[in-house]
Short mmCIF file of C-alpha atoms and ligand atoms in Angstrom, two decimals:
data_model
loop_
_atom_site.label_atom_id
_atom_site.label_comp_id
_atom_site.label_asym_id
_atom_site.label_seq_id
_atom_site.Cartn_x
_atom_site.Cartn_y
_atom_site.Cartn_z
CA MET A 515 55.38 7.20 38.94
CA ARG A 516 58.01 8.94 36.77
CA ALA A 517 55.93 8.73 33.58
CA THR A 518 53.00 10.63 35.10
CA VAL A 519 55.13 13.68 35.81
CA PHE A 520 57.09 13.45 32.59
CA LEU A 521 54.24 12.80 30.15
CA PRO A 522 51.09 14.56 31.42
CA ASP A 523 49.74 15.08 27.90
CA VAL A 524 50.11 11.39 27.05
CA GLN A 525 48.45 10.41 30.30
CA LYS A 526 45.51 12.66 29.54
CA VAL A 527 44.92 11.03 26.16
CA LEU A 528 45.20 7.55 27.67
CA GLU A 529 42.82 8.36 30.51
CA LYS A 530 40.26 9.80 28.15
CA ARG A 531 40.22 6.46 26.32
CA SER A 532 40.20 4.50 29.60
CA GLU A 533 43.36 2.67 28.56
CA PRO A 534 44.94 0.36 31.16
CA ALA A 535 47.62 1.97 33.35
CA TYR A 536 50.47 0.01 31.79
CA ARG A 537 49.98 1.84 28.50
CA LEU A 538 51.55 4.95 30.02
CA GLU A 539 54.58 2.89 31.02
CA GLN A 540 54.81 1.52 27.51
CA ALA A 541 54.65 5.01 26.03
CA TYR A 542 57.34 6.18 28.49
CA SER A 543 59.54 3.27 27.52
CA ALA A 544 59.06 3.95 23.80
CA LEU A 545 60.22 7.56 24.27
CA THR A 546 63.02 7.13 26.80
CA ARG A 547 64.41 3.68 25.88
CA SER A 548 63.51 3.06 22.24
CA LEU A 549 63.96 6.80 21.57
CA ILE A 550 61.06 6.99 19.15
CA ARG A 551 60.26 10.39 17.58
CA ASP A 552 56.92 9.39 16.13
CA TRP A 553 54.30 7.15 17.75
CA GLU A 554 54.19 5.10 14.56
CA GLU A 555 57.59 3.74 15.62
CA ALA A 556 56.20 2.57 18.98
CA THR A 557 55.63 -1.04 18.05
CA ASN A 558 54.89 -1.89 21.69
CA LEU A 559 51.60 0.03 21.39
CA PRO A 560 48.49 -1.02 19.42
CA LYS A 561 48.26 0.62 16.03
CA GLY A 562 45.00 2.40 16.72
CA LEU A 563 46.36 3.93 19.90
CA ARG A 564 49.47 5.18 18.08
CA ALA A 565 47.30 7.20 15.72
CA VAL A 566 45.29 8.66 18.61
CA LEU A 567 48.47 9.63 20.45
CA ALA A 568 49.96 11.18 17.32
CA GLU A 569 46.87 13.38 17.16
CA GLY A 570 46.53 14.28 20.84
CA ALA A 571 50.09 14.15 22.24
CA PRO A 572 52.81 14.02 19.56
CA ALA A 573 55.90 12.03 20.50
CA ALA A 574 58.46 14.77 19.80
CA VAL A 575 58.24 18.13 21.57
CA LEU A 576 61.33 19.55 19.83
CA GLU A 577 61.78 19.97 16.11
CA LEU A 578 65.31 19.27 14.93
CA ARG A 579 66.14 22.08 12.51
CA GLY A 580 69.78 21.36 11.79
CA VAL A 581 72.98 19.59 12.76
CA SER A 582 76.44 21.15 12.34
CA ARG A 583 79.53 18.99 12.42
CA ALA A 584 82.93 20.29 13.54
CA THR A 585 86.24 19.00 12.23
CA ASP A 586 86.96 17.41 15.63
CA GLY A 587 83.74 15.33 15.46
CA THR A 588 81.70 17.60 17.74
CA ARG A 589 78.10 17.97 16.63
CA LYS A 590 75.73 20.81 17.39
CA TYR A 591 71.97 20.38 17.16
CA LEU A 592 69.63 23.29 16.60
CA PHE A 593 66.10 22.72 17.85
CA HIS A 594 62.91 24.71 17.76
CA THR A 595 60.43 24.39 20.57
CA ARG A 596 56.74 24.21 19.69
CA ASP A 597 56.33 27.88 20.58
CA GLY A 598 59.10 28.86 18.18
CA HIS A 599 62.17 29.29 20.39
CA ALA A 600 65.59 28.11 19.25
CA ILE A 601 67.85 26.12 21.57
CA GLU A 602 71.11 24.25 21.10
CA THR A 603 72.64 20.98 22.21
CA VAL A 604 76.19 19.74 21.68
CA MET A 605 77.60 16.21 21.40
CA ILE A 606 81.32 15.88 22.08
CA PRO A 607 83.14 12.65 21.21
CA GLU A 608 86.29 12.09 23.22
CA LYS A 609 88.38 8.99 23.86
CA GLY A 610 85.51 6.60 23.14
CA ARG A 611 83.09 8.64 25.24
CA HIS A 612 80.15 10.60 23.90
CA THR A 613 79.18 13.54 26.07
CA VAL A 614 75.98 15.46 25.43
CA CYS A 615 75.80 19.05 26.66
CA ILE A 616 72.19 20.17 27.14
CA SER A 617 70.31 23.44 27.57
CA THR A 618 67.81 24.17 30.34
CA GLN A 619 66.57 27.64 29.41
CA VAL A 620 65.98 29.66 26.26
CA GLY A 621 68.77 32.18 26.83
CA CYS A 622 69.90 32.98 30.37
CA PRO A 623 69.17 35.86 32.74
CA MET A 624 72.41 35.66 34.73
CA GLY A 625 74.32 38.05 32.48
CA CYS A 626 77.88 36.73 32.88
CA LYS A 627 79.98 39.21 30.94
CA PHE A 628 81.89 36.72 28.76
CA CYS A 629 79.03 34.41 27.79
CA ALA A 630 77.12 34.58 24.51
CA THR A 631 74.04 32.97 26.05
CA GLY A 632 74.09 35.61 28.76
CA LEU A 633 73.91 38.35 26.12
CA LEU A 634 70.55 37.02 24.99
CA GLY A 635 68.68 37.46 28.23
CA ILE A 636 65.99 34.93 29.13
CA LYS A 637 62.91 33.96 27.15
CA ARG A 638 61.63 31.04 29.19
CA ASN A 639 62.50 27.91 31.12
CA LEU A 640 62.48 24.60 29.27
CA LYS A 641 60.19 21.79 30.42
CA ALA A 642 61.66 18.50 31.63
CA ARG A 643 60.63 16.78 28.42
CA GLU A 644 62.33 19.46 26.30
CA ILE A 645 65.50 19.07 28.36
CA ALA A 646 65.61 15.26 28.21
CA GLU A 647 64.61 15.05 24.56
CA GLN A 648 67.85 16.81 23.56
CA VAL A 649 69.70 13.74 24.85
CA PHE A 650 67.34 11.31 23.12
CA VAL A 651 67.89 12.99 19.75
CA ALA A 652 71.68 13.00 20.15
CA ALA A 653 71.57 9.35 21.27
CA ARG A 654 69.63 8.38 18.15
CA ASP A 655 72.03 10.34 16.01
CA ILE A 656 75.19 8.65 17.31
CA ALA A 657 73.84 5.07 17.45
CA PRO A 658 75.26 2.44 17.64
CA HIS A 659 77.48 4.46 19.99
CA ARG A 660 75.88 5.22 23.31
CA VAL A 661 75.68 8.49 25.19
CA SER A 662 78.18 8.00 28.02
CA ASN A 663 77.85 11.36 29.80
CA VAL A 664 75.39 14.22 30.07
CA VAL A 665 76.49 17.66 31.21
CA VAL A 666 74.08 20.48 31.94
CA MET A 667 76.36 23.16 30.55
CA GLY A 668 74.48 24.42 27.53
CA MET A 669 72.20 27.44 27.42
CA GLY A 670 70.78 28.62 30.72
CA GLU A 671 71.26 28.47 34.47
CA PRO A 672 69.89 25.04 35.43
CA PHE A 673 69.29 25.98 39.05
CA LEU A 674 66.91 28.76 38.00
CA ASN A 675 64.84 25.99 36.43
CA TYR A 676 65.50 23.53 39.21
CA ASP A 677 62.42 21.29 39.23
CA GLU A 678 62.21 20.70 35.48
CA THR A 679 65.96 20.16 35.22
CA LEU A 680 65.95 17.64 38.07
CA GLU A 681 62.95 15.84 36.60
CA ALA A 682 64.79 15.54 33.26
CA LEU A 683 67.93 14.23 34.98
CA LYS A 684 65.86 11.68 36.90
CA VAL A 685 64.35 10.38 33.66
CA LEU A 686 67.84 10.15 32.12
CA ASN A 687 68.97 8.24 35.21
CA ASP A 688 65.83 6.08 35.58
CA PRO A 689 66.61 2.35 35.08
CA ASP A 690 63.19 2.11 33.37
CA GLY A 691 64.00 5.23 31.34
CA PHE A 692 67.23 6.27 29.62
CA ALA A 693 69.21 4.37 32.30
CA LEU A 694 72.37 6.49 32.41
CA ALA A 695 74.26 6.17 35.70
CA ALA A 696 73.95 9.27 37.91
CA ARG A 697 77.72 9.58 38.23
CA HIS A 698 77.78 10.14 34.45
CA ILE A 699 75.48 13.14 34.76
CA ALA A 700 76.71 16.57 35.88
CA ALA A 701 75.11 19.98 36.31
CA SER A 702 76.92 23.31 36.35
CA THR A 703 75.69 26.38 38.22
CA SER A 704 76.89 29.94 38.33
CA GLY A 705 76.51 29.71 42.10
CA LEU A 706 72.95 29.79 43.46
CA VAL A 707 73.70 28.74 47.02
CA ASP A 708 70.26 27.55 48.18
CA ARG A 709 69.98 25.30 45.16
CA ILE A 710 73.50 23.92 45.66
CA ARG A 711 72.35 22.77 49.10
CA ARG A 712 69.15 21.35 47.69
CA PHE A 713 71.09 19.51 44.99
CA ALA A 714 73.32 18.04 47.71
CA ASP A 715 70.20 16.71 49.43
CA GLU A 716 68.91 14.88 46.32
CA PRO A 717 69.17 11.10 46.65
CA GLU A 718 70.72 10.62 43.19
CA GLN A 719 74.51 10.80 42.90
CA PHE A 720 74.60 13.49 40.22
CA HIS A 721 77.81 15.50 39.95
CA LEU A 722 78.04 19.25 40.39
CA ALA A 723 80.26 22.00 39.01
CA ILE A 724 80.30 25.57 40.34
CA SER A 725 81.42 28.37 38.02
CA LEU A 726 83.91 30.38 40.04
CA HIS A 727 86.11 32.17 37.46
CA THR A 728 88.11 34.17 40.02
CA PRO A 729 88.88 33.82 43.72
CA PHE A 730 88.53 37.59 44.27
CA GLU A 731 85.22 39.14 45.28
CA ASP A 732 85.58 42.41 43.37
CA GLU A 733 86.63 40.66 40.15
CA ARG A 734 83.84 38.10 40.43
CA LYS A 735 81.27 40.87 40.79
CA GLU A 736 82.61 42.38 37.58
CA LEU A 737 82.41 39.12 35.67
CA MET A 738 79.26 37.58 37.10
CA PRO A 739 76.36 39.68 38.41
CA VAL A 740 75.29 36.71 40.60
CA ALA A 741 78.35 37.42 42.75
CA ALA A 742 76.65 40.53 44.11
CA ARG A 743 73.86 38.33 45.46
CA HIS A 744 76.04 35.57 46.89
CA GLN A 745 79.52 36.49 48.05
CA ILE A 746 82.38 34.02 47.88
CA PRO A 747 82.31 32.98 51.59
CA GLU A 748 78.59 32.17 51.26
CA LEU A 749 79.29 30.21 48.09
CA MET A 750 82.09 28.29 49.79
CA ASP A 751 79.78 27.45 52.71
CA ALA A 752 77.37 25.84 50.24
CA ALA A 753 80.27 24.05 48.52
CA ARG A 754 81.42 22.69 51.87
CA TYR A 755 77.88 21.53 52.64
CA TYR A 756 77.77 19.71 49.29
CA VAL A 757 80.99 17.74 49.78
CA GLU A 758 80.29 16.94 53.41
CA LYS A 759 76.80 15.73 52.60
CA THR A 760 77.62 13.78 49.44
CA HIS A 761 81.33 12.86 49.75
CA ARG A 762 81.44 13.48 46.02
CA LYS A 763 84.10 15.41 44.17
CA LEU A 764 83.07 19.03 43.51
CA PHE A 765 84.29 20.78 40.38
CA PHE A 766 85.01 24.50 40.16
CA GLU A 767 84.81 25.82 36.62
CA TYR A 768 87.34 28.49 35.77
CA THR A 769 87.43 30.07 32.32
CA LEU A 770 90.86 31.60 31.75
CA LEU A 771 90.48 35.17 30.48
CA ALA A 772 93.69 36.86 29.31
CA GLY A 773 94.88 39.54 31.72
CA VAL A 774 91.74 39.19 33.84
CA ASN A 775 91.97 36.05 35.98
CA ASP A 776 95.08 34.22 34.77
CA GLN A 777 97.86 35.70 36.91
CA PRO A 778 99.94 33.84 39.51
CA ARG A 779 98.07 35.64 42.32
CA HIS A 780 94.88 33.99 41.10
CA ALA A 781 96.38 30.51 41.33
CA GLU A 782 97.73 31.32 44.79
CA ALA A 783 94.36 32.57 46.08
CA LEU A 784 92.60 29.58 44.50
CA ALA A 785 94.93 27.18 46.26
CA GLU A 786 93.93 28.80 49.55
CA LEU A 787 90.24 29.03 48.79
CA LEU A 788 89.74 25.49 47.43
CA ASP A 789 90.97 23.86 50.60
CA HIS A 790 89.11 20.56 50.59
CA PRO A 791 90.44 17.25 49.21
CA LEU A 792 87.23 16.77 47.23
CA TYR A 793 87.54 20.14 45.45
CA HIS A 794 88.82 20.06 41.89
CA LEU A 795 89.69 23.03 39.68
CA ASN A 796 88.49 22.67 36.08
CA LEU A 797 90.27 25.17 33.85
CA LEU A 798 88.50 26.05 30.59
CA ARG A 799 89.93 27.88 27.61
CA PHE A 800 87.81 30.91 26.74
CA ASN A 801 85.84 30.24 23.58
CA TRP A 802 85.67 33.40 21.60
CA THR A 803 82.50 35.44 21.96
CA ASP A 804 82.07 39.06 20.99
CA THR A 805 82.22 40.30 24.56
CA GLY A 806 85.57 42.06 24.68
CA PHE A 807 87.45 39.24 26.41
CA SER A 808 90.22 37.13 24.96
CA ALA A 809 91.59 33.70 25.72
CA THR A 810 94.73 33.04 27.70
CA SER A 811 97.25 31.42 25.31
CA GLN A 812 97.58 27.65 25.35
CA ARG A 813 101.02 28.07 26.88
CA GLY A 814 99.74 30.48 29.51
CA ALA A 815 96.91 28.09 30.36
CA ARG A 816 99.34 25.20 30.78
CA GLU A 817 101.56 27.35 32.98
CA PHE A 818 98.59 28.35 35.13
CA LEU A 819 97.68 24.67 35.44
CA ARG A 820 101.22 23.69 36.39
CA TYR A 821 101.47 26.48 38.96
CA ALA A 822 98.09 25.62 40.53
CA ARG A 823 99.13 21.99 40.80
CA SER A 824 102.48 22.93 42.30
CA LEU A 825 100.54 24.71 45.03
CA GLY A 826 98.77 21.44 45.83
CA LEU A 827 95.52 22.16 44.00
CA PRO A 828 94.06 19.23 42.02
CA ALA A 829 93.36 20.75 38.60
CA THR A 830 92.76 19.87 34.96
CA LEU A 831 92.69 21.91 31.78
CA ARG A 832 89.80 21.03 29.51
CA PRO A 833 90.44 21.34 25.78
CA SER A 834 88.10 23.49 23.72
CA ARG A 835 85.95 21.49 21.37
CA GLY A 836 83.78 22.28 18.39
CA GLN A 837 85.07 25.81 18.02
CA ASP A 838 84.68 25.96 14.26
CA ILE A 839 80.92 25.56 14.67
CA ASP A 840 80.62 27.75 17.80
CA ALA A 841 79.64 24.65 19.74
CA ALA A 842 81.71 25.23 22.85
CA CYS A 843 80.74 26.28 26.36
CA GLY A 844 79.43 29.82 26.49
CA GLN A 845 79.07 30.10 22.73
CA LEU A 846 75.59 28.73 22.48
CA ALA A 847 73.38 31.50 21.25
CA ALA A 848 71.05 29.60 18.94
CA LYS A 849 71.88 31.21 15.66
CA ASP A 850 69.49 29.86 13.10
CA LEU A 851 70.69 28.18 9.94
CA ARG A 852 71.16 31.47 8.17
CA GLY A 853 73.49 32.60 10.90
CA ARG A 854 71.25 35.15 12.58
CA THR A 855 70.74 35.03 16.30
CA ALA A 856 67.26 33.61 16.57
CA VAL A 857 66.32 32.93 20.14
CA SER A 858 62.72 33.68 19.44
CA LEU A 859 61.23 33.22 16.02
CA SER A 860 57.85 34.38 17.18
CA SER A 861 58.73 37.85 18.40
N1 SAH B 1466 74.88 28.46 33.45
C1 SAH B 1466 75.70 27.46 33.99
C2 SAH B 1466 75.99 26.34 33.02
C3 SAH B 1466 76.22 26.70 31.57
S1 SAH B 1466 77.71 27.52 31.15
C4 SAH B 1466 76.99 28.05 34.53
O1 SAH B 1466 77.27 29.20 34.25
O2 SAH B 1466 77.69 27.34 35.25
C5 SAH B 1466 78.98 26.27 31.33
C6 SAH B 1466 80.35 26.85 31.67
O3 SAH B 1466 80.90 27.59 30.56
C7 SAH B 1466 80.32 27.82 32.83
O4 SAH B 1466 81.41 27.60 33.69
C8 SAH B 1466 80.47 29.15 32.13
O5 SAH B 1466 80.92 30.18 32.96
C9 SAH B 1466 81.43 28.81 31.04
N2 SAH B 1466 81.48 29.78 29.93
C10 SAH B 1466 80.58 30.71 29.59
N3 SAH B 1466 80.99 31.39 28.50
C11 SAH B 1466 82.18 30.86 28.15
C12 SAH B 1466 83.08 31.10 27.07
N4 SAH B 1466 82.83 32.01 26.14
N5 SAH B 1466 84.21 30.35 27.01
C13 SAH B 1466 84.45 29.39 27.92
N6 SAH B 1466 83.63 29.10 28.93
C14 SAH B 1466 82.50 29.83 29.05
FE1 SF4 B 1467 74.08 31.98 32.14
FE2 SF4 B 1467 76.07 30.25 32.64
FE3 SF4 B 1467 76.22 32.01 30.60
FE4 SF4 B 1467 76.40 32.87 33.11
S1 SF4 B 1467 77.85 31.51 32.05
S2 SF4 B 1467 75.17 33.81 31.48
S3 SF4 B 1467 74.96 31.52 34.15
S4 SF4 B 1467 74.77 30.35 30.79
#
């Protein structure tokens, strides 16, 4: 039963009181469907039980410390975990859709050279409930609009926290839970090949994106330390396994860095490397971080896109969103409300 894995603390309280089994289901529904943040709001539970739960297993595991709003409508949520870590979540409105970008770790150990989260290092993995609750809070915030998509592209490498991330995605997908269709949920990995295969074997139809950033081995090693562990041919073997197993489109993320990976030779090598009809190149503008890189101009990015397409490569260029509040991909570094980087408030 999903609720048992997701809410062990609630189950413990219920068992101690010898409550009937359906109470756990009711509590699960209150959190994942009614999106309550306080057991007092759970009108499907008896009043006395609500008070006991509030004492023994509080409804919210994350404390919402602040919301920033960008001029383009993007919102960034700053949360504190119970043990005092800061994490961020972003909600991006676009053409009637509302996409929530969630974090899976406090910081990230992968050390990609252009990423602000990578600069932080890793503090800890998030639990499934902490991962899913980010979506619940955003969903409450944007009501009566509904969350239409969830992307696991916030802080952290989701496949280093595989089990908790998957559990969170399953709750988001669960028809008795948040009930978001699996094809509206996508995870992004820097390229952990074993986990890509495992993800392909999952029964749910979640989407996957692989961060590639250059088709050349030596350049990839410079940009992403993970490339030393898994070379491009090994990564492409896992990619091939994924599409052959799932028959789903596979996205390759490619952040355009001026003078680094945005030359015609890159587009040419990409067209050769991404040689499967289900492969899709997702070009991202670089969102400024203090890492010494700079963004390819808008014109340069469009040219790169046009050239890649002319070589037969299906590709799109994603616009940058929420830049005025540092809410874009790779910029999440959990600055606290006073603007200091505050990944851990306890240390
Ligand atoms: N850790 C996962 C998912 C989170 S990052 C991964 O790396 O795939 C989501 C995407 O944003 C990745 O493709 C990542 O490489 C990219 N990214 C990181 N920093 C960026 C920045 N400053 N500007 C644009 N994209 C960035
Ligand atoms: Fe981690 Fe992804 Fe940033 Fe790399 S790009 S450091 S994997 S969050």
